[in-house]
Every structure is written in C-alpha cells, then in structure tokens.
Amino acid sequence: QGIVATTSSLYRLTVNVAGETFSAEAFMPEPAVLDSLTYIPVANFFGPPPEGPPKFNVFLNFQDPPASNFYRAVYARNGNLKNDLSDLQIFDDAITNGNYITIPIFNQEYKLGDTANVALLTMDASVYTFLETFTSAASADAGSPFSAAPDNPISNIEGGALGVFAAYARTEGVVVIGE
C-alpha cells in the first residue's frame, strides 16, 4: 500500500520489536526547485590542459528559499546511480541562504554524449546531521592517528537504534552533455 507524502508535513515512525519501542520524526520541507543543469569543460588550474577527450563538470542551479535549508544531490551517469560513500553530496545554505545557488556535482566528470540525471533532495536538519556524521564516521581517514575517536552517527531514532528516518522533498533534472 503506497503512502503519498506531502510537503510541509511532519512524519512519525514507531516500531515495537521484542518489547522495545523505537520512534522517530522527520519533517518534509518544501522542495527547492532545480531549474536547470548546466555543464562546463573541466579546467586544469595548475598545469597544461587535460589530455584526451574533453571532460565536463555538471552544475545544479536553483533558487534557495529563505530560512535554513539542507540538501542532498543524488545523481546518475548514463543511467548508473552513483551511490558510493564518495558520491554522497550534502550541503546546506548557511552562507547562501535565500540566494541563487550554482553548485557542481563533486567527484564526477562527464564526457560528450553522457546523460546526467540529478535529483535535488531537501531534508530537515536531523537527517542532514545524520548524513554529515555518517560521512565523517565512515570516511577514509576515520581511525587514522590524526582523526577523532570513532563514534556512531547522530540518529533521529529514539530508543537506541542506529540509522535515520527521513522524509525528502525532490526535484529532478536531466542534461545530455554536448546538446
């Protein structure tokens, strides 16, 4: 049975397992409308131009609504979802609140003819905090002698469970490089 979610709504989850109760809340904010995807050739700022066929960076372009907002960019290249830890791209509007935002997709270059499918997800602060602390705990330098002691991500689930309960608002865009 499907659930149709609506924006500007608070969602609650309660789970009872073996006499234990776990609960969480997530607010689904209004989406930021992804009005376009653009691309530019990759620049080599510290040396000669890159060799081989040209490569491109894709940028998300949208008007950030007033108030504090938290985002995640989810993207696919030629239909292949980029879902590794290094592909997790989250950001907030702490320094861009209410402004027009143009932000690149990090860690991904495209070639002529590639198709970039991008979803801009808007989330509440608790989900952003979980993803931010998850990324920090799972990063490549976690456990190195120069990193802080490992810790679990900060969850919005009460009762001792690990994980996150999330409600995302979503807008999408597609661009074919070279068209």
Short mmCIF file of N, CA and C in Angstrom, two decimals:
data_model
loop_
_atom_site.label_atom_id
_atom_site.label_comp_id
_atom_site.label_asym_id
_atom_site.label_seq_id
_atom_site.Cartn_x
_atom_site.Cartn_y
_atom_site.Cartn_z
N GLN A 1 0.86 -1.18 0.00
CA GLN A 1 0.00 0.00 0.00
C GLN A 1 0.89 1.23 0.00
N GLY A 2 0.71 2.11 -0.96
CA GLY A 2 1.55 3.28 -1.09
C GLY A 2 1.12 4.42 -0.18
N ILE A 3 2.10 5.20 0.21
CA ILE A 3 1.86 6.39 1.01
C ILE A 3 2.20 7.58 0.15
N VAL A 4 1.29 8.51 0.03
CA VAL A 4 1.55 9.73 -0.71
C VAL A 4 1.97 10.79 0.30
N ALA A 5 3.21 11.20 0.23
CA ALA A 5 3.74 12.19 1.15
C ALA A 5 3.44 13.59 0.65
N THR A 6 3.26 14.50 1.58
CA THR A 6 3.04 15.90 1.22
C THR A 6 4.09 16.75 1.92
N THR A 7 4.49 17.82 1.24
CA THR A 7 5.49 18.71 1.81
C THR A 7 4.89 19.51 2.96
N SER A 8 5.77 20.12 3.72
CA SER A 8 5.42 20.89 4.92
C SER A 8 4.65 20.03 5.92
N SER A 9 5.03 18.75 5.99
CA SER A 9 4.36 17.81 6.89
C SER A 9 5.39 17.11 7.77
N LEU A 10 4.95 16.78 8.99
CA LEU A 10 5.77 16.03 9.92
C LEU A 10 5.32 14.57 9.89
N TYR A 11 6.29 13.67 9.76
CA TYR A 11 6.01 12.25 9.71
C TYR A 11 6.60 11.59 10.95
N ARG A 12 5.85 10.65 11.50
CA ARG A 12 6.28 9.93 12.70
C ARG A 12 6.36 8.43 12.41
N LEU A 13 7.34 7.80 13.01
CA LEU A 13 7.53 6.36 12.88
C LEU A 13 7.65 5.77 14.27
N THR A 14 6.90 4.72 14.55
CA THR A 14 7.02 3.97 15.80
C THR A 14 7.11 2.50 15.46
N VAL A 15 8.12 1.83 16.01
CA VAL A 15 8.33 0.41 15.76
C VAL A 15 8.49 -0.28 17.12
N ASN A 16 7.75 -1.36 17.33
CA ASN A 16 7.88 -2.17 18.53
C ASN A 16 8.46 -3.52 18.14
N VAL A 17 9.61 -3.86 18.73
CA VAL A 17 10.29 -5.11 18.44
C VAL A 17 10.72 -5.74 19.76
N ALA A 18 10.25 -6.95 20.00
CA ALA A 18 10.66 -7.72 21.19
C ALA A 18 10.55 -6.88 22.46
N GLY A 19 9.47 -6.15 22.60
CA GLY A 19 9.25 -5.36 23.80
C GLY A 19 9.95 -4.01 23.83
N GLU A 20 10.72 -3.70 22.80
CA GLU A 20 11.39 -2.40 22.74
C GLU A 20 10.67 -1.51 21.74
N THR A 21 10.62 -0.22 22.05
CA THR A 21 9.97 0.74 21.17
C THR A 21 11.00 1.72 20.63
N PHE A 22 10.95 1.90 19.33
CA PHE A 22 11.82 2.86 18.64
C PHE A 22 10.91 3.86 17.94
N SER A 23 11.26 5.14 18.03
CA SER A 23 10.42 6.15 17.39
C SER A 23 11.30 7.23 16.77
N ALA A 24 10.74 7.88 15.77
CA ALA A 24 11.46 8.96 15.09
C ALA A 24 10.46 9.88 14.42
N GLU A 25 10.93 11.10 14.16
CA GLU A 25 10.14 12.09 13.42
C GLU A 25 11.01 12.68 12.32
N ALA A 26 10.38 13.01 11.21
CA ALA A 26 11.07 13.69 10.12
C ALA A 26 10.09 14.67 9.48
N PHE A 27 10.55 15.86 9.24
CA PHE A 27 9.75 16.89 8.59
C PHE A 27 10.13 16.94 7.13
N MET A 28 9.12 16.96 6.23
CA MET A 28 9.39 17.10 4.80
C MET A 28 9.20 18.56 4.41
N PRO A 29 10.30 19.27 4.17
CA PRO A 29 10.18 20.68 3.79
C PRO A 29 9.70 20.85 2.35
N GLU A 30 9.40 22.08 1.99
CA GLU A 30 9.10 22.39 0.59
C GLU A 30 10.36 22.16 -0.23
N PRO A 31 10.23 21.68 -1.45
CA PRO A 31 11.43 21.46 -2.27
C PRO A 31 11.99 22.78 -2.81
N ALA A 32 13.29 22.78 -2.99
CA ALA A 32 13.91 23.84 -3.77
C ALA A 32 13.80 23.38 -5.22
N VAL A 33 13.34 24.23 -6.09
CA VAL A 33 13.10 23.83 -7.48
C VAL A 33 14.41 23.90 -8.26
N LEU A 34 14.85 22.74 -8.73
CA LEU A 34 16.04 22.64 -9.58
C LEU A 34 15.63 23.17 -10.95
N ASP A 35 16.06 24.40 -11.26
CA ASP A 35 15.56 24.99 -12.51
C ASP A 35 16.39 24.64 -13.73
N SER A 36 17.65 24.21 -13.53
CA SER A 36 18.44 23.79 -14.68
C SER A 36 19.68 23.04 -14.22
N LEU A 37 20.22 22.28 -15.17
CA LEU A 37 21.54 21.67 -15.04
C LEU A 37 22.38 22.24 -16.16
N THR A 38 23.59 22.67 -15.84
CA THR A 38 24.50 23.19 -16.86
C THR A 38 25.82 22.44 -16.75
N TYR A 39 26.67 22.59 -17.76
CA TYR A 39 27.97 21.93 -17.72
C TYR A 39 29.01 22.85 -18.33
N ILE A 40 30.24 22.68 -17.84
CA ILE A 40 31.38 23.43 -18.39
C ILE A 40 32.56 22.47 -18.51
N PRO A 41 33.48 22.75 -19.42
CA PRO A 41 34.66 21.88 -19.53
C PRO A 41 35.47 21.91 -18.23
N VAL A 42 36.07 20.77 -17.91
CA VAL A 42 36.94 20.67 -16.74
C VAL A 42 38.17 21.52 -17.02
N ALA A 43 38.51 22.35 -16.06
CA ALA A 43 39.69 23.21 -16.19
C ALA A 43 40.82 22.63 -15.36
N ASN A 44 42.03 22.76 -15.84
CA ASN A 44 43.21 22.37 -15.08
C ASN A 44 43.88 23.67 -14.67
N PHE A 45 43.66 24.06 -13.43
CA PHE A 45 44.15 25.36 -12.97
C PHE A 45 45.65 25.36 -12.68
N PHE A 46 46.27 24.20 -12.59
CA PHE A 46 47.65 24.14 -12.15
C PHE A 46 48.57 23.49 -13.17
N GLY A 47 48.23 23.54 -14.44
CA GLY A 47 49.09 22.93 -15.42
C GLY A 47 48.50 23.02 -16.81
N PRO A 48 49.04 22.21 -17.72
CA PRO A 48 48.54 22.24 -19.10
C PRO A 48 47.11 21.70 -19.17
N PRO A 49 46.42 21.97 -20.26
CA PRO A 49 45.06 21.45 -20.42
C PRO A 49 45.05 19.93 -20.31
N PRO A 50 43.95 19.35 -19.81
CA PRO A 50 43.88 17.89 -19.71
C PRO A 50 44.02 17.23 -21.08
N GLU A 51 44.66 16.08 -21.10
CA GLU A 51 44.84 15.35 -22.36
C GLU A 51 43.63 14.46 -22.61
N GLY A 52 43.45 14.08 -23.86
CA GLY A 52 42.38 13.17 -24.21
C GLY A 52 41.09 13.91 -24.52
N PRO A 53 40.00 13.14 -24.64
CA PRO A 53 38.71 13.76 -24.96
C PRO A 53 38.29 14.73 -23.85
N PRO A 54 37.55 15.77 -24.20
CA PRO A 54 37.17 16.74 -23.18
C PRO A 54 36.26 16.11 -22.12
N LYS A 55 36.40 16.60 -20.90
CA LYS A 55 35.55 16.18 -19.78
C LYS A 55 34.82 17.41 -19.26
N PHE A 56 33.69 17.17 -18.62
CA PHE A 56 32.82 18.26 -18.19
C PHE A 56 32.36 18.08 -16.75
N ASN A 57 32.17 19.19 -16.06
CA ASN A 57 31.53 19.22 -14.75
C ASN A 57 30.09 19.67 -14.93
N VAL A 58 29.17 19.02 -14.19
CA VAL A 58 27.75 19.38 -14.23
C VAL A 58 27.42 20.19 -12.98
N PHE A 59 26.61 21.23 -13.17
CA PHE A 59 26.22 22.12 -12.08
C PHE A 59 24.71 22.12 -11.89
N LEU A 60 24.29 22.12 -10.64
CA LEU A 60 22.88 22.29 -10.28
C LEU A 60 22.64 23.79 -10.10
N ASN A 61 21.51 24.29 -10.58
CA ASN A 61 21.17 25.70 -10.48
C ASN A 61 19.77 25.84 -9.91
N PHE A 62 19.65 26.57 -8.80
CA PHE A 62 18.34 26.73 -8.17
C PHE A 62 18.32 27.92 -7.23
N GLN A 63 17.11 28.41 -7.00
CA GLN A 63 16.89 29.50 -6.04
C GLN A 63 16.68 28.88 -4.66
N ASP A 64 17.54 29.24 -3.74
CA ASP A 64 17.42 28.75 -2.37
C ASP A 64 16.32 29.53 -1.66
N PRO A 65 15.32 28.83 -1.11
CA PRO A 65 14.27 29.54 -0.38
C PRO A 65 14.84 30.16 0.91
N PRO A 66 14.17 31.21 1.40
CA PRO A 66 14.61 31.79 2.67
C PRO A 66 14.47 30.75 3.79
N ALA A 67 15.13 30.96 4.89
CA ALA A 67 15.17 30.06 6.05
C ALA A 67 16.31 29.06 5.86
N SER A 68 16.58 28.28 6.88
CA SER A 68 17.65 27.28 6.81
C SER A 68 17.18 26.08 6.00
N ASN A 69 18.03 25.67 5.05
CA ASN A 69 17.70 24.54 4.19
C ASN A 69 18.87 23.58 4.12
N PHE A 70 18.54 22.30 3.92
CA PHE A 70 19.53 21.25 3.89
C PHE A 70 19.27 20.38 2.66
N TYR A 71 20.36 20.07 1.93
CA TYR A 71 20.21 19.44 0.62
C TYR A 71 21.09 18.21 0.47
N ARG A 72 20.65 17.36 -0.46
CA ARG A 72 21.46 16.24 -0.93
C ARG A 72 21.27 16.16 -2.44
N ALA A 73 22.38 16.03 -3.17
CA ALA A 73 22.32 15.81 -4.61
C ALA A 73 22.54 14.32 -4.86
N VAL A 74 21.61 13.71 -5.59
CA VAL A 74 21.71 12.30 -5.98
C VAL A 74 21.80 12.29 -7.50
N TYR A 75 22.75 11.55 -8.04
CA TYR A 75 22.96 11.65 -9.48
C TYR A 75 23.31 10.30 -10.10
N ALA A 76 23.03 10.22 -11.39
CA ALA A 76 23.36 9.04 -12.18
C ALA A 76 24.07 9.51 -13.44
N ARG A 77 24.96 8.68 -13.91
CA ARG A 77 25.65 8.93 -15.18
C ARG A 77 25.27 7.81 -16.12
N ASN A 78 24.64 8.17 -17.23
CA ASN A 78 24.18 7.20 -18.24
C ASN A 78 23.34 6.09 -17.60
N GLY A 79 22.49 6.48 -16.66
CA GLY A 79 21.58 5.55 -16.02
C GLY A 79 22.16 4.78 -14.84
N ASN A 80 23.44 4.96 -14.55
CA ASN A 80 24.07 4.26 -13.42
C ASN A 80 24.11 5.16 -12.20
N LEU A 81 23.31 4.81 -11.20
CA LEU A 81 23.25 5.59 -9.97
C LEU A 81 24.60 5.60 -9.28
N LYS A 82 25.07 6.76 -8.91
CA LYS A 82 26.33 6.90 -8.17
C LYS A 82 25.98 6.86 -6.69
N ASN A 83 26.30 5.75 -6.04
CA ASN A 83 25.80 5.51 -4.69
C ASN A 83 26.89 5.04 -3.72
N ASP A 84 28.16 5.31 -4.03
CA ASP A 84 29.24 5.01 -3.10
C ASP A 84 29.33 6.12 -2.07
N LEU A 85 30.04 5.86 -0.98
CA LEU A 85 30.21 6.88 0.05
C LEU A 85 30.81 8.16 -0.53
N SER A 86 31.75 8.02 -1.47
CA SER A 86 32.38 9.20 -2.07
C SER A 86 31.41 10.00 -2.93
N ASP A 87 30.27 9.41 -3.28
CA ASP A 87 29.27 10.10 -4.10
C ASP A 87 28.23 10.84 -3.25
N LEU A 88 28.27 10.66 -1.93
CA LEU A 88 27.30 11.31 -1.05
C LEU A 88 27.61 12.80 -1.00
N GLN A 89 26.73 13.61 -1.57
CA GLN A 89 26.94 15.05 -1.63
C GLN A 89 25.81 15.74 -0.88
N ILE A 90 26.15 16.29 0.28
CA ILE A 90 25.19 17.04 1.08
C ILE A 90 25.73 18.45 1.28
N PHE A 91 24.82 19.40 1.43
CA PHE A 91 25.23 20.78 1.68
C PHE A 91 24.06 21.53 2.29
N ASP A 92 24.38 22.64 2.92
CA ASP A 92 23.34 23.49 3.49
C ASP A 92 23.48 24.89 2.91
N ASP A 93 22.61 25.78 3.35
CA ASP A 93 22.64 27.15 2.82
C ASP A 93 23.13 28.15 3.85
N ALA A 94 24.01 27.70 4.74
CA ALA A 94 24.50 28.57 5.82
C ALA A 94 25.09 29.88 5.30
N ILE A 95 25.78 29.83 4.16
CA ILE A 95 26.38 31.06 3.63
C ILE A 95 25.68 31.56 2.36
N THR A 96 24.67 30.84 1.91
CA THR A 96 23.98 31.22 0.67
C THR A 96 22.48 31.39 0.87
N ASN A 97 22.03 31.48 2.11
CA ASN A 97 20.60 31.49 2.42
C ASN A 97 19.84 32.53 1.60
N GLY A 98 18.84 32.07 0.87
CA GLY A 98 17.98 32.95 0.09
C GLY A 98 18.55 33.39 -1.24
N ASN A 99 19.74 32.95 -1.60
CA ASN A 99 20.39 33.35 -2.84
C ASN A 99 20.20 32.30 -3.94
N TYR A 100 20.54 32.69 -5.16
CA TYR A 100 20.57 31.74 -6.26
C TYR A 100 21.84 30.91 -6.10
N ILE A 101 21.72 29.59 -6.19
CA ILE A 101 22.85 28.70 -5.96
C ILE A 101 23.21 27.96 -7.24
N THR A 102 24.49 27.94 -7.55
CA THR A 102 25.06 27.11 -8.61
C THR A 102 26.15 26.29 -7.95
N ILE A 103 25.96 24.97 -7.92
CA ILE A 103 26.91 24.10 -7.23
C ILE A 103 27.23 22.90 -8.11
N PRO A 104 28.52 22.52 -8.17
CA PRO A 104 28.88 21.38 -9.03
C PRO A 104 28.56 20.05 -8.37
N ILE A 105 28.44 19.03 -9.20
CA ILE A 105 28.43 17.66 -8.71
C ILE A 105 29.90 17.31 -8.50
N PHE A 106 30.25 17.03 -7.26
CA PHE A 106 31.64 16.73 -6.93
C PHE A 106 31.96 15.28 -7.28
N ASN A 107 33.24 15.00 -7.52
CA ASN A 107 33.75 13.64 -7.74
C ASN A 107 33.17 12.96 -8.98
N GLN A 108 32.70 13.73 -9.94
CA GLN A 108 32.13 13.11 -11.13
C GLN A 108 32.41 13.98 -12.34
N GLU A 109 33.02 13.39 -13.36
CA GLU A 109 33.24 14.09 -14.62
C GLU A 109 32.46 13.36 -15.71
N TYR A 110 31.99 14.13 -16.68
CA TYR A 110 31.18 13.59 -17.76
C TYR A 110 31.89 13.81 -19.09
N LYS A 111 31.57 12.95 -20.07
CA LYS A 111 32.13 13.06 -21.42
C LYS A 111 31.01 13.46 -22.38
N LEU A 112 31.41 13.91 -23.58
CA LEU A 112 30.43 14.25 -24.60
C LEU A 112 29.50 13.06 -24.83
N GLY A 113 28.20 13.34 -24.88
CA GLY A 113 27.21 12.29 -25.09
C GLY A 113 26.67 11.67 -23.81
N ASP A 114 27.36 11.87 -22.67
CA ASP A 114 26.87 11.33 -21.40
C ASP A 114 25.57 12.02 -21.00
N THR A 115 24.73 11.29 -20.29
CA THR A 115 23.49 11.84 -19.72
C THR A 115 23.64 11.92 -18.21
N ALA A 116 23.39 13.10 -17.66
CA ALA A 116 23.41 13.29 -16.20
C ALA A 116 21.97 13.45 -15.73
N ASN A 117 21.53 12.53 -14.87
CA ASN A 117 20.24 12.63 -14.19
C ASN A 117 20.54 13.05 -12.76
N VAL A 118 19.91 14.14 -12.32
CA VAL A 118 20.20 14.67 -10.99
C VAL A 118 18.90 14.91 -10.25
N ALA A 119 18.88 14.50 -8.98
CA ALA A 119 17.76 14.82 -8.09
C ALA A 119 18.30 15.70 -6.97
N LEU A 120 17.60 16.79 -6.70
CA LEU A 120 17.93 17.67 -5.59
C LEU A 120 16.93 17.35 -4.48
N LEU A 121 17.44 16.79 -3.38
CA LEU A 121 16.60 16.43 -2.25
C LEU A 121 16.72 17.50 -1.17
N THR A 122 15.59 17.87 -0.61
CA THR A 122 15.55 18.81 0.51
C THR A 122 15.12 18.02 1.74
N MET A 123 15.82 18.23 2.86
CA MET A 123 15.56 17.44 4.06
C MET A 123 15.57 18.33 5.29
N ASP A 124 15.19 17.76 6.44
CA ASP A 124 15.23 18.54 7.67
C ASP A 124 16.63 18.43 8.30
N ALA A 125 16.86 19.21 9.34
CA ALA A 125 18.18 19.30 9.97
C ALA A 125 18.62 17.97 10.58
N SER A 126 17.69 17.18 11.13
CA SER A 126 18.09 15.92 11.78
C SER A 126 18.62 14.91 10.77
N VAL A 127 18.05 14.87 9.58
CA VAL A 127 18.52 13.96 8.54
C VAL A 127 19.89 14.42 8.03
N TYR A 128 20.03 15.73 7.84
CA TYR A 128 21.32 16.29 7.42
C TYR A 128 22.41 15.97 8.44
N THR A 129 22.10 16.13 9.72
CA THR A 129 23.08 15.84 10.78
C THR A 129 23.48 14.37 10.74
N PHE A 130 22.51 13.48 10.55
CA PHE A 130 22.85 12.06 10.44
C PHE A 130 23.80 11.83 9.27
N LEU A 131 23.46 12.34 8.09
CA LEU A 131 24.31 12.10 6.91
C LEU A 131 25.70 12.71 7.09
N GLU A 132 25.76 13.88 7.69
CA GLU A 132 27.05 14.55 7.93
C GLU A 132 27.91 13.73 8.89
N THR A 133 27.33 13.25 9.98
CA THR A 133 28.10 12.47 10.95
C THR A 133 28.39 11.07 10.43
N PHE A 134 27.49 10.51 9.62
CA PHE A 134 27.75 9.22 8.98
C PHE A 134 28.95 9.33 8.05
N THR A 135 28.98 10.36 7.23
CA THR A 135 30.09 10.57 6.30
C THR A 135 31.40 10.70 7.06
N SER A 136 31.39 11.45 8.14
CA SER A 136 32.59 11.65 8.94
C SER A 136 33.06 10.33 9.56
N ALA A 137 32.13 9.56 10.10
CA ALA A 137 32.48 8.30 10.75
C ALA A 137 32.99 7.26 9.75
N ALA A 138 32.47 7.29 8.53
CA ALA A 138 32.82 6.29 7.53
C ALA A 138 33.92 6.73 6.58
N SER A 139 34.45 7.93 6.74
CA SER A 139 35.43 8.45 5.79
C SER A 139 36.73 7.67 5.84
N ALA A 140 37.53 7.86 4.83
CA ALA A 140 38.78 7.12 4.67
C ALA A 140 39.75 7.39 5.81
N ASP A 141 39.71 8.58 6.42
CA ASP A 141 40.67 8.87 7.49
C ASP A 141 40.13 8.50 8.87
N ALA A 142 38.91 7.97 8.95
CA ALA A 142 38.38 7.54 10.24
C ALA A 142 39.28 6.43 10.78
N GLY A 143 39.70 6.55 11.99
CA GLY A 143 40.57 5.56 12.60
C GLY A 143 42.05 5.84 12.40
N SER A 144 42.39 6.87 11.65
CA SER A 144 43.81 7.20 11.50
C SER A 144 44.29 7.86 12.80
N PRO A 145 45.59 7.91 13.01
CA PRO A 145 46.09 8.52 14.25
C PRO A 145 45.77 10.02 14.35
N PHE A 146 45.35 10.62 13.24
CA PHE A 146 45.07 12.05 13.25
C PHE A 146 43.58 12.37 13.30
N SER A 147 42.73 11.36 13.37
CA SER A 147 41.29 11.60 13.41
C SER A 147 40.79 11.42 14.84
N ALA A 148 39.61 11.97 15.07
CA ALA A 148 38.98 11.82 16.38
C ALA A 148 38.56 10.36 16.58
N ALA A 149 38.32 10.00 17.83
CA ALA A 149 37.85 8.65 18.12
C ALA A 149 36.54 8.40 17.37
N PRO A 150 36.38 7.20 16.78
CA PRO A 150 35.16 6.93 16.02
C PRO A 150 33.93 6.97 16.93
N ASP A 151 32.83 7.36 16.35
CA ASP A 151 31.57 7.45 17.06
C ASP A 151 30.46 7.10 16.08
N ASN A 152 29.32 6.70 16.61
CA ASN A 152 28.18 6.42 15.75
C ASN A 152 27.61 7.72 15.20
N PRO A 153 27.01 7.68 14.03
CA PRO A 153 26.33 8.87 13.51
C PRO A 153 25.22 9.31 14.47
N ILE A 154 24.93 10.58 14.46
CA ILE A 154 23.86 11.12 15.29
C ILE A 154 22.53 10.80 14.61
N SER A 155 21.72 9.99 15.26
CA SER A 155 20.47 9.50 14.69
C SER A 155 19.28 10.29 15.20
N ASN A 156 18.20 10.28 14.43
CA ASN A 156 16.95 10.88 14.90
C ASN A 156 16.00 9.81 15.44
N ILE A 157 16.50 8.58 15.58
CA ILE A 157 15.68 7.49 16.10
C ILE A 157 15.91 7.37 17.60
N GLU A 158 14.85 7.45 18.36
CA GLU A 158 14.93 7.31 19.81
C GLU A 158 14.74 5.85 20.19
N GLY A 159 15.44 5.42 21.23
CA GLY A 159 15.31 4.06 21.71
C GLY A 159 16.57 3.24 21.51
N GLY A 160 17.61 3.84 20.93
CA GLY A 160 18.88 3.15 20.81
C GLY A 160 19.17 2.51 19.47
N ALA A 161 18.33 2.65 18.49
CA ALA A 161 18.59 2.06 17.17
C ALA A 161 19.53 2.95 16.37
N LEU A 162 20.29 2.35 15.49
CA LEU A 162 21.14 3.10 14.57
C LEU A 162 20.37 3.32 13.27
N GLY A 163 20.66 4.40 12.59
CA GLY A 163 20.02 4.68 11.32
C GLY A 163 19.34 6.03 11.35
N VAL A 164 18.49 6.25 10.36
CA VAL A 164 17.79 7.53 10.24
C VAL A 164 16.42 7.29 9.63
N PHE A 165 15.47 8.09 10.04
CA PHE A 165 14.14 8.12 9.43
C PHE A 165 14.07 9.44 8.70
N ALA A 166 13.82 9.41 7.38
CA ALA A 166 13.92 10.61 6.57
C ALA A 166 12.68 10.82 5.71
N ALA A 167 12.38 12.08 5.46
CA ALA A 167 11.33 12.48 4.51
C ALA A 167 11.95 13.55 3.61
N TYR A 168 12.13 13.23 2.35
CA TYR A 168 12.77 14.14 1.39
C TYR A 168 11.75 14.74 0.44
N ALA A 169 11.89 16.03 0.15
CA ALA A 169 11.20 16.62 -1.00
C ALA A 169 12.19 16.53 -2.17
N ARG A 170 11.70 16.38 -3.39
CA ARG A 170 12.58 16.06 -4.52
C ARG A 170 12.19 16.82 -5.77
N THR A 171 13.18 17.37 -6.46
CA THR A 171 13.01 17.87 -7.82
C THR A 171 14.14 17.28 -8.65
N GLU A 172 13.89 17.14 -9.96
CA GLU A 172 14.84 16.44 -10.81
C GLU A 172 15.16 17.22 -12.08
N GLY A 173 16.32 16.90 -12.66
CA GLY A 173 16.70 17.46 -13.93
C GLY A 173 17.56 16.48 -14.72
N VAL A 174 17.62 16.69 -16.01
CA VAL A 174 18.43 15.84 -16.90
C VAL A 174 19.15 16.75 -17.89
N VAL A 175 20.41 16.43 -18.15
CA VAL A 175 21.14 17.14 -19.19
C VAL A 175 22.02 16.12 -19.95
N VAL A 176 22.06 16.26 -21.26
CA VAL A 176 22.95 15.45 -22.10
C VAL A 176 24.10 16.34 -22.48
N ILE A 177 25.31 15.89 -22.18
CA ILE A 177 26.50 16.70 -22.42
C ILE A 177 26.72 16.84 -23.93
N GLY A 178 26.80 18.08 -24.37
CA GLY A 178 27.02 18.37 -25.78
C GLY A 178 25.76 18.73 -26.54
N GLU A 179 24.60 18.65 -25.90
CA GLU A 179 23.35 19.01 -26.59
C GLU A 179 22.82 20.32 -26.08
#
